[in-house]
mmCIF file of C-alpha atoms in Angstrom:
data_model
loop_
_atom_site.group_PDB
_atom_site.id
_atom_site.type_symbol
_atom_site.label_atom_id
_atom_site.label_comp_id
_atom_site.label_asym_id
_atom_site.label_seq_id
_atom_site.Cartn_x
_atom_site.Cartn_y
_atom_site.Cartn_z
ATOM 1 C CA UNK A 1 -38.340 -24.089 -4.654
ATOM 2 C CA UNK A 2 -36.192 -20.720 -3.691
ATOM 3 C CA UNK A 3 -37.804 -17.457 -4.462
ATOM 4 C CA UNK A 4 -35.803 -16.486 -7.338
ATOM 5 C CA UNK A 5 -36.189 -19.771 -9.235
ATOM 6 C CA UNK A 6 -39.862 -18.546 -8.945
ATOM 7 C CA UNK A 7 -39.098 -15.768 -10.180
ATOM 8 C CA UNK A 8 -37.397 -17.041 -13.151
ATOM 9 C CA UNK A 9 -40.302 -19.124 -13.843
ATOM 10 C CA UNK A 10 -42.516 -16.180 -13.772
ATOM 11 C CA UNK A 11 -40.797 -13.939 -16.223
ATOM 12 C CA UNK A 12 -40.305 -17.515 -18.369
ATOM 13 C CA UNK A 13 -43.806 -17.857 -18.538
ATOM 14 C CA UNK A 14 -45.974 -16.047 -21.405
ATOM 15 C CA UNK A 15 -48.656 -13.737 -19.241
ATOM 16 C CA UNK A 16 -50.470 -10.907 -20.760
ATOM 17 C CA UNK A 17 -50.461 -8.867 -17.516
ATOM 18 C CA UNK A 18 -46.867 -7.960 -16.048
ATOM 19 C CA UNK A 19 -46.534 -9.806 -12.734
ATOM 20 C CA UNK A 20 -44.878 -7.730 -9.983
ATOM 21 C CA UNK A 21 -42.738 -9.461 -7.779
ATOM 22 C CA UNK A 22 -41.619 -8.966 -4.352
ATOM 23 C CA UNK A 23 -39.585 -11.676 -2.368
ATOM 24 C CA UNK A 24 -39.144 -12.100 1.417
ATOM 25 C CA UNK A 25 -35.764 -13.604 1.895
ATOM 26 C CA UNK A 26 -33.325 -14.061 4.173
ATOM 27 C CA UNK A 27 -30.840 -13.441 1.589
ATOM 28 C CA UNK A 28 -28.493 -10.405 2.090
ATOM 29 C CA UNK A 29 -25.977 -8.426 0.984
ATOM 30 C CA UNK A 30 -24.974 -7.516 -2.455
ATOM 31 C CA UNK A 31 -24.502 -11.037 -3.903
ATOM 32 C CA UNK A 32 -28.294 -11.792 -2.839
ATOM 33 C CA UNK A 33 -29.376 -8.427 -3.728
ATOM 34 C CA UNK A 34 -28.035 -9.168 -7.363
ATOM 35 C CA UNK A 35 -28.917 -12.564 -7.922
ATOM 36 C CA UNK A 36 -32.564 -12.014 -6.971
ATOM 37 C CA UNK A 37 -32.688 -8.726 -9.582
ATOM 38 C CA UNK A 38 -31.085 -10.871 -12.251
ATOM 39 C CA UNK A 39 -33.882 -13.439 -11.757
ATOM 40 C CA UNK A 40 -36.380 -10.813 -12.501
ATOM 41 C CA UNK A 41 -37.621 -9.666 -8.714
ATOM 42 C CA UNK A 42 -38.874 -6.388 -8.712
ATOM 43 C CA UNK A 43 -38.238 -5.888 -4.948
ATOM 44 C CA UNK A 44 -37.523 -7.617 -1.988
ATOM 45 C CA UNK A 45 -37.582 -7.601 1.580
ATOM 46 C CA UNK A 46 -35.156 -9.324 3.741
ATOM 47 C CA UNK A 47 -36.425 -11.284 7.224
ATOM 48 C CA UNK A 48 -37.196 -10.515 10.129
ATOM 49 C CA UNK A 49 -40.351 -9.315 8.086
ATOM 50 C CA UNK A 50 -41.744 -5.429 8.647
ATOM 51 C CA UNK A 51 -45.135 -4.517 8.155
ATOM 52 C CA UNK A 52 -44.426 -0.981 7.616
ATOM 53 C CA UNK A 53 -42.046 -1.472 5.244
ATOM 54 C CA UNK A 54 -43.991 -3.882 3.305
ATOM 55 C CA UNK A 55 -46.709 -1.489 3.331
ATOM 56 C CA UNK A 56 -44.701 1.427 2.038
ATOM 57 C CA UNK A 57 -42.654 -0.840 -0.711
ATOM 58 C CA UNK A 58 -46.606 -2.253 -1.943
ATOM 59 C CA UNK A 59 -47.283 1.398 -2.281
ATOM 60 C CA UNK A 60 -44.523 1.799 -4.735
ATOM 61 C CA UNK A 61 -45.470 -1.253 -6.436
ATOM 62 C CA UNK A 62 -48.755 -0.036 -6.969
ATOM 63 C CA UNK A 63 -47.465 3.232 -8.360
ATOM 64 C CA UNK A 64 -45.184 1.573 -10.885
ATOM 65 C CA UNK A 65 -47.742 -1.070 -12.090
ATOM 66 C CA UNK A 66 -50.303 1.871 -12.558
ATOM 67 C CA UNK A 67 -47.103 3.839 -14.432
ATOM 68 C CA UNK A 68 -46.557 0.859 -16.452
ATOM 69 C CA UNK A 69 -50.535 0.650 -17.441
ATOM 70 C CA UNK A 70 -50.451 4.560 -18.731
ATOM 71 C CA UNK A 71 -47.022 3.442 -20.791
ATOM 72 C CA UNK A 72 -48.719 0.525 -22.326
ATOM 73 C CA UNK A 73 -51.877 2.280 -23.337
ATOM 74 C CA UNK A 74 -50.161 5.155 -24.897
ATOM 75 C CA UNK A 75 -47.747 2.609 -26.788
ATOM 76 C CA UNK A 76 -51.017 1.254 -27.996
ATOM 77 C CA UNK A 77 -52.138 4.487 -29.561
ATOM 78 C CA UNK A 78 -51.759 4.421 -33.229
ATOM 79 C CA UNK A 79 -50.879 8.371 -35.066
ATOM 80 C CA UNK A 80 -53.103 7.645 -38.246
ATOM 81 C CA UNK A 81 -54.132 10.302 -40.972
ATOM 82 C CA UNK A 82 -58.107 10.804 -40.611
ATOM 83 C CA UNK A 83 -58.111 11.427 -44.596
ATOM 84 C CA UNK A 84 -55.724 8.415 -46.104
ATOM 85 C CA UNK A 85 -55.675 6.149 -43.149
ATOM 86 C CA UNK A 86 -51.944 5.590 -43.627
ATOM 87 C CA UNK A 87 -50.144 5.119 -39.829
ATOM 88 C CA UNK A 88 -47.120 6.812 -38.699
ATOM 89 C CA UNK A 89 -44.183 4.329 -37.477
ATOM 90 C CA UNK A 90 -41.394 5.380 -35.049
ATOM 91 C CA UNK A 91 -39.299 6.723 -37.753
ATOM 92 C CA UNK A 92 -41.923 9.203 -38.979
ATOM 93 C CA UNK A 93 -42.594 7.264 -42.172
ATOM 94 C CA UNK A 94 -46.165 7.247 -43.094
ATOM 95 C CA UNK A 95 -47.469 3.861 -44.372
ATOM 96 C CA UNK A 96 -50.928 1.931 -45.158
ATOM 97 C CA UNK A 97 -52.353 0.601 -42.197
ATOM 98 C CA UNK A 98 -52.400 -2.842 -43.483
ATOM 99 C CA UNK A 99 -48.471 -2.719 -43.873
ATOM 100 C CA UNK A 100 -47.733 -1.231 -40.415
ATOM 101 C CA UNK A 101 -50.317 -4.067 -38.910
ATOM 102 C CA UNK A 102 -49.103 -7.014 -41.024
ATOM 103 C CA UNK A 103 -45.057 -6.231 -40.015
ATOM 104 C CA UNK A 104 -45.876 -6.286 -36.443
ATOM 105 C CA UNK A 105 -48.558 -9.020 -35.968
ATOM 106 C CA UNK A 106 -49.386 -12.422 -37.734
ATOM 107 C CA UNK A 107 -52.710 -10.317 -39.183
ATOM 108 C CA UNK A 108 -53.346 -11.133 -42.593
ATOM 109 C CA UNK A 109 -55.649 -8.732 -44.501
ATOM 110 C CA UNK A 110 -58.391 -9.459 -47.339
ATOM 111 C CA UNK A 111 -60.295 -6.600 -48.716
ATOM 112 C CA UNK A 112 -64.021 -5.809 -49.704
ATOM 113 C CA UNK A 113 -66.582 -3.321 -49.445
ATOM 114 C CA UNK A 114 -68.625 -2.733 -46.391
ATOM 115 C CA UNK A 115 -72.719 -2.156 -47.010
ATOM 116 C CA UNK A 116 -72.151 1.508 -46.619
ATOM 117 C CA UNK A 117 -69.214 1.948 -49.133
ATOM 118 C CA UNK A 118 -70.628 -0.535 -51.683
ATOM 119 C CA UNK A 119 -74.012 1.427 -51.718
ATOM 120 C CA UNK A 120 -72.113 4.595 -52.076
ATOM 121 C CA UNK A 121 -69.932 3.068 -54.805
ATOM 122 C CA UNK A 122 -73.401 1.999 -56.641
ATOM 123 C CA UNK A 123 -74.683 5.700 -56.504
ATOM 124 C CA UNK A 124 -71.623 7.141 -57.928
ATOM 125 C CA UNK A 125 -71.827 4.552 -60.536
ATOM 126 C CA UNK A 126 -75.193 5.323 -61.320
ATOM 127 C CA UNK A 127 -74.679 9.043 -61.128
ATOM 128 C CA UNK A 128 -72.129 8.831 -64.414
ATOM 129 C CA UNK A 129 -72.849 9.464 -67.682
ATOM 130 C CA UNK A 130 -74.084 6.892 -69.711
ATOM 131 C CA UNK A 131 -71.355 6.820 -73.091
ATOM 132 C CA UNK A 132 -72.552 4.780 -76.070
ATOM 133 C CA UNK A 133 -70.264 1.773 -77.232
ATOM 134 C CA UNK A 134 -69.331 3.191 -80.350
ATOM 135 C CA UNK A 135 -67.597 5.970 -78.643
ATOM 136 C CA UNK A 136 -65.274 4.292 -76.557
ATOM 137 C CA UNK A 137 -63.092 3.062 -79.773
#
């Protein structure tokens, strides 16, 4: 299998983390470069193999992967209101967290009370003044 075909297969696979692909190739020139980059290669080295050049390019690859990790982390942050728990989307629109997540994932929500909220609700109900039934009409 040629390197560009391997690269295509790697890019076609559903992978949880990005795979940085550097090809060692005999292909040279503009056509070879474009073919390998279109296949999804991040970088390539032409033969004959140069150990110092590989070391330098691996430093760059590591820098790129670290930056990508930082961007992924930042993209995973949700701006959420600490009072009403609405989430702000990319268009600066605030919506319920359930709506935000449901639009972006296959998650479905069911609602209930956690034990702490249930206890708090019971205390609030118990603190309400009793109203005789005949005053409700």
